[in-house]
């Protein structure tokens, strides 16, 4: 009997889009009023059944039940509309039909064009670098130097990525690392799932224990009306203990696969190395001065990207320009002809075209939910679910609620802005410190990022040809201890 093959990421996402559209026919439409700040007129705009202009002062915020400072709006720290507590109203139904289902991925690609271009330019950059042969030599040298100590490569990588996640929300940027890391991990005797687990898992742990991530912790704290330094002890505990759990889980699996390849979760599935044929065997002593210069330029590009994002406020436009410039510099240093440079750049971009389209199609899920007016309904039902519970039960359940909401709203800042004012006000009623509600949001959101198809896991898996169902099988046993750890930290944070 022929084995049924799990559908591709595109099919998985389109199925979810169809199910999301179906939900708009079954669930009542509704929304919360939102408040936005007009920086030009220095006024608040309240969008409900009618748009209302209100003076921008602290009294207005207090009267609306928004426990936050006016300065957060004036300084531009809160730029997008935020939900107003206790303003949920049912709306006329807006069911999404065949037309909307067809248009959803197209609209998603339009809305994701910044990250799509970023990924394509990274592909071109990697293609130019591979053309030089320096990547092959660098991989060969590293594999030789790490022989017998490969697990320390996993540990170091997880910690570095987690630091990036906890400081500036590093996640999209990790797409660039797979073409470099996959050959190294395979040379070490591991399988294709190990680099995804180390890189993507590290970024998720960084999001769960985000100390100063401006797109998660800072925005959520501002929207909830507390300082980002409050509750930081719980986040430090999650970052440290979560990293230990992740390292233990991945290293144990990786070393088992190295000793016996048949224990790999991918064994017998025919999953091929996506970079096979592009890597060449490297003999010892083949490194030259030119190779070292190219490797230094390559590494410097990533260091500049990290510095720009974490310190200079860079985002996709600046990062994309950086990799384009770096590709040109690499071509000049290699003395590559114009035709060879273009061919290498286009070939590299082509390798990541599928990944880019997956990112755009995934955005279509959120578009269907928003245009179907059920995102507000989901948030209202979620807040009703946790209201009236005792504080010790409230926080773990709230983490699970955020875990579920993150499936539908995969943007960390987007989920924070729509949910924090409402959950923060609810926490005051229950008697839970607001900073622990922020932590529940971070723990739940970061946990969902391990598996949500609307996030970056599908593009990451596409980079290494690992099926989504296999990833779910691998990561399920990891999510349970991380969820228990999160619940315990929240309860301890409340009690002490």
XYZ file of N, CA and C in Angstrom, residues 347-495:
447
model
N 20.597 32.619 -8.804
C 20.481 31.221 -8.401
C 20.246 31.110 -6.902
N 20.961 31.914 -6.129
C 20.767 31.895 -4.683
C 19.386 32.381 -4.276
N 18.909 33.446 -4.924
C 17.571 33.962 -4.636
C 16.508 32.937 -5.008
N 16.735 32.234 -6.106
C 15.775 31.218 -6.559
C 15.624 30.104 -5.525
N 16.726 29.761 -4.852
C 16.673 28.701 -3.852
C 15.739 29.050 -2.691
N 15.556 30.338 -2.426
C 14.712 30.769 -1.311
C 13.367 31.336 -1.775
N 13.045 31.174 -3.044
C 11.774 31.685 -3.547
C 10.587 31.004 -2.873
N 10.663 29.675 -2.735
C 9.579 28.955 -2.080
C 9.378 29.391 -0.641
N 10.484 29.587 0.071
C 10.424 30.059 1.450
C 9.742 31.425 1.522
N 10.096 32.305 0.585
C 9.523 33.650 0.559
C 8.015 33.612 0.358
N 7.559 32.769 -0.566
C 6.130 32.688 -0.841
C 5.363 32.104 0.344
N 5.984 31.168 1.056
C 5.335 30.597 2.243
C 5.056 31.689 3.266
N 6.007 32.601 3.441
C 5.832 33.699 4.398
C 4.620 34.549 4.022
N 4.463 34.854 2.737
C 3.340 35.660 2.283
C 2.011 34.944 2.430
N 1.988 33.650 2.060
C 0.745 32.887 2.162
C 0.302 32.773 3.622
N 1.266 32.608 4.534
C 0.927 32.499 5.957
C 0.229 33.759 6.459
N 0.623 34.917 5.939
C -0.021 36.165 6.356
C -1.500 36.181 5.964
N -1.858 35.410 4.954
C -3.248 35.361 4.506
C -4.201 34.863 5.576
N -3.712 34.050 6.520
C -4.570 33.550 7.604
C -5.068 34.707 8.455
N -4.153 35.572 8.859
C -4.521 36.731 9.679
C -5.463 37.656 8.920
N -5.247 37.808 7.630
C -6.094 38.680 6.826
C -7.541 38.184 6.817
N -7.720 36.882 6.646
C -9.072 36.312 6.639
C -9.754 36.527 7.987
N -9.024 36.309 9.084
C -9.607 36.478 10.422
C -9.985 37.930 10.692
N -9.110 38.839 10.291
C -9.385 40.262 10.524
C -10.535 40.764 9.673
N -10.515 40.436 8.385
C -11.570 40.907 7.489
C -12.891 40.205 7.768
N -12.821 39.017 8.367
C -14.036 38.313 8.764
C -14.566 38.763 10.111
N -13.860 39.709 10.759
C -14.288 40.326 12.020
C -14.491 39.317 13.143
N -13.627 38.299 13.201
C -13.753 37.344 14.311
C -12.536 37.385 15.236
N -11.523 38.175 14.915
C -10.382 38.299 15.820
C -10.832 38.881 17.161
N -11.695 39.901 17.108
C -12.224 40.490 18.331
C -13.082 39.511 19.114
N -13.834 38.689 18.393
C -14.663 37.678 19.044
C -13.803 36.671 19.797
N -12.724 36.225 19.162
C -11.821 35.274 19.804
C -11.204 35.877 21.070
N -10.814 37.142 20.985
C -10.219 37.812 22.140
C -11.241 37.973 23.261
N -12.468 38.315 22.922
C -13.519 38.486 23.934
C -13.837 37.163 24.626
N -13.923 36.088 23.848
C -14.192 34.778 24.430
C -13.035 34.337 25.323
N -11.810 34.675 24.900
C -10.631 34.302 25.691
C -10.634 35.021 27.034
N -10.973 36.307 27.022
C -11.001 37.066 28.283
C -12.111 36.571 29.191
N -13.223 36.165 28.608
C -14.325 35.629 29.417
C -13.940 34.300 30.054
N -13.104 33.537 29.360
C -12.705 32.215 29.843
C -11.920 32.299 31.149
N -11.061 33.314 31.249
C -10.187 33.393 32.428
C -10.739 34.296 33.525
N -11.788 35.041 33.258
C -12.337 35.948 34.277
C -13.003 35.132 35.386
N -12.887 35.624 36.603
C -13.543 34.966 37.726
C -12.781 33.807 38.328
N -11.581 33.499 37.832
C -10.794 32.413 38.398
C -9.869 32.947 39.487
N -9.357 32.059 40.328
C -8.419 32.472 41.372
C -7.075 32.825 40.721
N -6.286 33.695 41.348
C -5.010 34.121 40.756
C -4.081 32.967 40.420
N -4.025 31.940 41.271
C -3.117 30.816 41.022
C -3.519 30.025 39.788
N -4.809 29.997 39.499
C -5.286 29.327 38.281
C -5.278 30.292 37.104
N -5.539 31.553 37.387
C -5.652 32.575 36.344
C -4.401 32.656 35.480
N -3.235 32.721 36.089
C -2.002 32.939 35.316
C -1.649 31.758 34.406
N -1.645 30.502 34.893
C -1.375 29.393 33.959
C -2.407 29.279 32.841
N -3.681 29.491 33.198
C -4.719 29.427 32.162
C -4.546 30.566 31.160
N -4.169 31.751 31.670
C -3.950 32.890 30.775
C -2.798 32.612 29.821
N -1.751 31.940 30.285
C -0.655 31.569 29.398
C -1.162 30.669 28.260
N -2.032 29.736 28.614
C -2.610 28.855 27.586
C -3.486 29.656 26.628
N -4.231 30.628 27.169
C -5.066 31.485 26.323
C -4.205 32.253 25.327
N -3.118 32.822 25.802
C -2.208 33.531 24.889
C -1.586 32.566 23.881
N -1.311 31.349 24.315
C -0.800 30.313 23.420
C -1.760 30.089 22.251
N -3.048 30.009 22.564
C -4.069 29.796 21.520
C -4.226 31.047 20.655
N -4.284 32.215 21.282
C -4.451 33.456 20.518
C -3.294 33.681 19.560
N -2.086 33.255 19.945
C -0.920 33.442 19.092
C -1.009 32.617 17.821
N -1.846 31.579 17.822
C -2.066 30.815 16.593
C -2.769 31.672 15.544
N -3.678 32.526 16.007
C -4.454 33.361 15.093
C -3.787 34.709 14.835
N -3.048 35.226 15.829
C -2.369 36.519 15.674
C -0.890 36.265 15.902
N -0.138 36.038 14.826
C 1.248 35.587 14.949
C 2.235 36.729 15.122
N 1.764 37.977 15.094
C 2.639 39.126 15.309
C 2.729 39.406 16.804
N 3.954 39.454 17.345
C 4.117 39.699 18.787
C 3.589 41.073 19.182
N 3.919 42.091 18.401
C 3.434 43.436 18.721
C 1.936 43.541 18.485
N 1.434 42.889 17.440
C 0.001 42.935 17.154
C -0.820 42.306 18.260
N -0.395 41.132 18.732
C -1.126 40.473 19.812
C -1.037 41.279 21.099
N 0.118 41.882 21.355
C 0.282 42.680 22.573
C -0.665 43.873 22.582
N -0.770 44.567 21.466
C -1.564 45.789 21.418
C -3.068 45.518 21.502
N -3.510 44.393 20.950
C -4.954 44.117 20.997
C -5.367 43.447 22.302
N -4.438 42.755 22.960
C -4.837 41.962 24.127
C -4.415 42.556 25.465
N -3.269 43.222 25.518
C -2.751 43.674 26.807
C -3.681 44.643 27.551
N -4.264 45.663 26.896
C -5.169 46.551 27.636
C -6.350 45.804 28.253
N -6.854 44.802 27.531
C -8.022 44.061 28.006
C -7.637 43.093 29.118
N -6.582 42.296 28.887
C -6.150 41.332 29.896
C -5.563 42.045 31.112
N -4.900 43.186 30.891
C -4.355 43.946 32.013
C -5.452 44.442 32.936
N -6.536 44.967 32.344
C -7.670 45.427 33.147
C -8.334 44.257 33.873
N -8.402 43.115 33.206
C -8.988 41.922 33.818
C -8.133 41.442 34.985
N -6.807 41.549 34.833
C -5.903 41.136 35.898
C -6.065 41.958 37.154
N -6.350 43.243 36.997
C -6.575 44.121 38.147
C -7.785 43.646 38.935
N -8.841 43.232 38.222
C -10.053 42.737 38.875
C -9.773 41.444 39.636
N -8.988 40.558 39.006
C -8.698 39.258 39.627
C -7.711 39.410 40.774
N -6.877 40.453 40.731
C -5.883 40.664 41.772
C -4.518 40.122 41.426
N -4.196 40.095 40.140
C -2.902 39.588 39.658
C -2.038 40.763 39.231
N -0.764 40.806 39.631
C 0.117 41.892 39.189
C 0.188 41.961 37.668
N 0.120 43.156 37.126
C 0.080 43.335 35.674
C 1.329 42.798 35.006
N 2.487 42.913 35.672
C 3.719 42.433 35.042
C 3.693 40.925 34.822
N 2.966 40.184 35.664
C 2.870 38.743 35.457
C 1.939 38.412 34.294
N 1.011 39.317 33.990
C 0.171 39.135 32.797
C 1.026 39.313 31.548
N 1.936 40.283 31.585
C 2.882 40.457 30.477
C 3.721 39.197 30.308
N 4.175 38.617 31.414
C 4.978 37.397 31.337
C 4.160 36.220 30.802
N 2.897 36.135 31.202
C 2.030 35.067 30.680
C 1.888 35.198 29.169
N 1.769 36.443 28.702
C 1.697 36.687 27.260
C 2.983 36.229 26.567
N 4.141 36.589 27.130
C 5.420 36.228 26.517
C 5.611 34.712 26.497
N 5.293 34.049 27.603
C 5.467 32.595 27.674
C 4.543 31.889 26.682
N 3.273 32.309 26.647
C 2.317 31.668 25.743
C 2.627 31.930 24.290
N 2.962 33.186 23.965
C 3.269 33.536 22.578
C 4.511 32.795 22.106
N 5.581 32.816 22.912
C 6.811 32.146 22.513
C 6.630 30.651 22.355
N 5.806 30.063 23.212
C 5.553 28.619 23.125
C 4.845 28.261 21.821
N 3.867 29.073 21.417
C 3.141 28.807 20.178
C 4.042 28.946 18.955
N 5.076 29.798 19.028
C 5.940 29.997 17.870
C 6.679 28.726 17.463
N 6.795 27.772 18.377
C 7.419 26.498 18.032
C 6.630 25.752 16.953
N 5.307 25.982 16.879
C 4.474 25.128 16.025
C 3.518 25.865 15.093
N 3.254 27.160 15.303
C 2.189 27.805 14.534
C 2.537 27.911 13.048
N 1.667 27.429 12.164
C 1.940 27.525 10.728
C 1.964 28.963 10.225
N 1.293 29.872 10.946
C 1.265 31.264 10.495
C 2.514 32.030 10.911
N 3.423 31.380 11.630
C 4.681 32.005 12.018
C 5.792 31.671 11.032
N 6.994 31.467 11.555
C 8.156 31.216 10.697
C 8.634 29.777 10.727
N 7.904 28.887 11.371
C 8.365 27.509 11.419
C 8.272 26.842 10.046
N 7.214 27.097 9.285
C 7.110 26.470 7.971
C 8.202 26.953 7.011
N 8.483 28.264 6.928
C 9.630 28.675 6.109
C 10.947 28.058 6.578
N 11.126 27.935 7.887
C 12.354 27.345 8.409
C 12.461 25.876 8.024
N 11.356 25.142 8.142
C 11.359 23.730 7.758
C 11.567 23.570 6.262
N 11.015 24.505 5.482
C 11.200 24.447 4.029
C 12.672 24.613 3.649
N 13.427 25.324 4.469
C 14.849 25.511 4.199
C 15.610 24.191 4.258
N 15.114 23.237 5.045
C 15.844 21.981 5.231
C 15.041 20.760 4.778
N 13.902 20.989 4.116
C 13.077 19.907 3.552
C 12.478 18.979 4.606
N 12.300 19.462 5.832
C 11.705 18.634 6.891
C 10.191 18.811 6.872
N 9.403 17.732 6.780
C 7.943 17.846 6.775
C 7.416 18.401 8.108
N 6.327 19.140 8.029
C 5.744 19.783 9.205
C 5.279 18.753 10.228
N 4.676 17.655 9.775
C 4.174 16.649 10.715
C 5.318 15.989 11.482
N 6.476 15.845 10.845
C 7.633 15.272 11.526
C 8.147 16.232 12.593
N 8.132 17.531 12.274
C 8.545 18.525 13.258
C 7.620 18.504 14.479
N 6.313 18.411 14.236
C 5.358 18.359 15.342
C 5.625 17.147 16.231
N 5.921 16.033 15.610
C 6.233 14.814 16.357
C 7.491 15.003 17.201
N 8.475 15.685 16.636
C 9.737 15.905 17.338
C 9.576 16.880 18.505
N 8.840 17.963 18.290
C 8.820 19.058 19.258
C 7.765 18.882 20.346
N 6.820 17.965 20.150
C 5.716 17.833 21.099
C 6.221 17.541 22.517
N 7.185 16.634 22.648
C 7.703 16.263 23.968
C 8.517 17.388 24.593
N 8.932 18.364 23.789
C 9.648 19.530 24.317
C 8.674 20.566 24.869
N 7.519 20.717 24.221
C 6.567 21.744 24.627
C 5.986 21.485 26.013
N 5.815 20.226 26.368
C 5.204 19.899 27.663
C 6.056 20.409 28.830
N 7.362 20.079 28.904
C 8.145 20.621 30.028
C 8.281 22.138 29.996
N 8.321 22.728 28.800
C 8.409 24.184 28.715
C 7.125 24.838 29.219
N 5.975 24.237 28.898
C 4.690 24.774 29.380
C 4.592 24.649 30.899
N 5.005 23.511 31.440
C 4.985 23.322 32.895
C 5.932 24.320 33.557
N 7.105 24.505 32.959
C 8.075 25.459 33.492
C 7.485 26.862 33.519
N 6.824 27.261 32.436
C 6.203 28.576 32.370
C 5.146 28.767 33.446
N 4.305 27.745 33.648
C 3.244 27.833 34.652
C 3.836 27.975 36.053
N 4.875 27.207 36.341
C 5.506 27.259 37.666
C 6.133 28.634 37.910
N 6.817 29.162 36.896
C 7.466 30.481 37.051
C 6.404 31.562 37.286
N 5.281 31.492 36.603
C 4.221 32.482 36.779
C 3.649 32.427 38.193
N 3.427 31.229 38.700
C 2.875 31.073 40.048
C 3.868 31.565 41.100
N 5.144 31.222 40.920
C 6.167 31.674 41.859
C 6.292 33.196 41.805
N 6.222 33.776 40.585
C 6.288 35.217 40.436
C 5.148 35.921 41.145
N 3.953 35.298 41.126
C 2.804 35.886 41.813
C 2.948 35.791 43.330
N 3.430 34.649 43.796
C 3.514 34.424 45.239
C 4.628 35.226 45.896
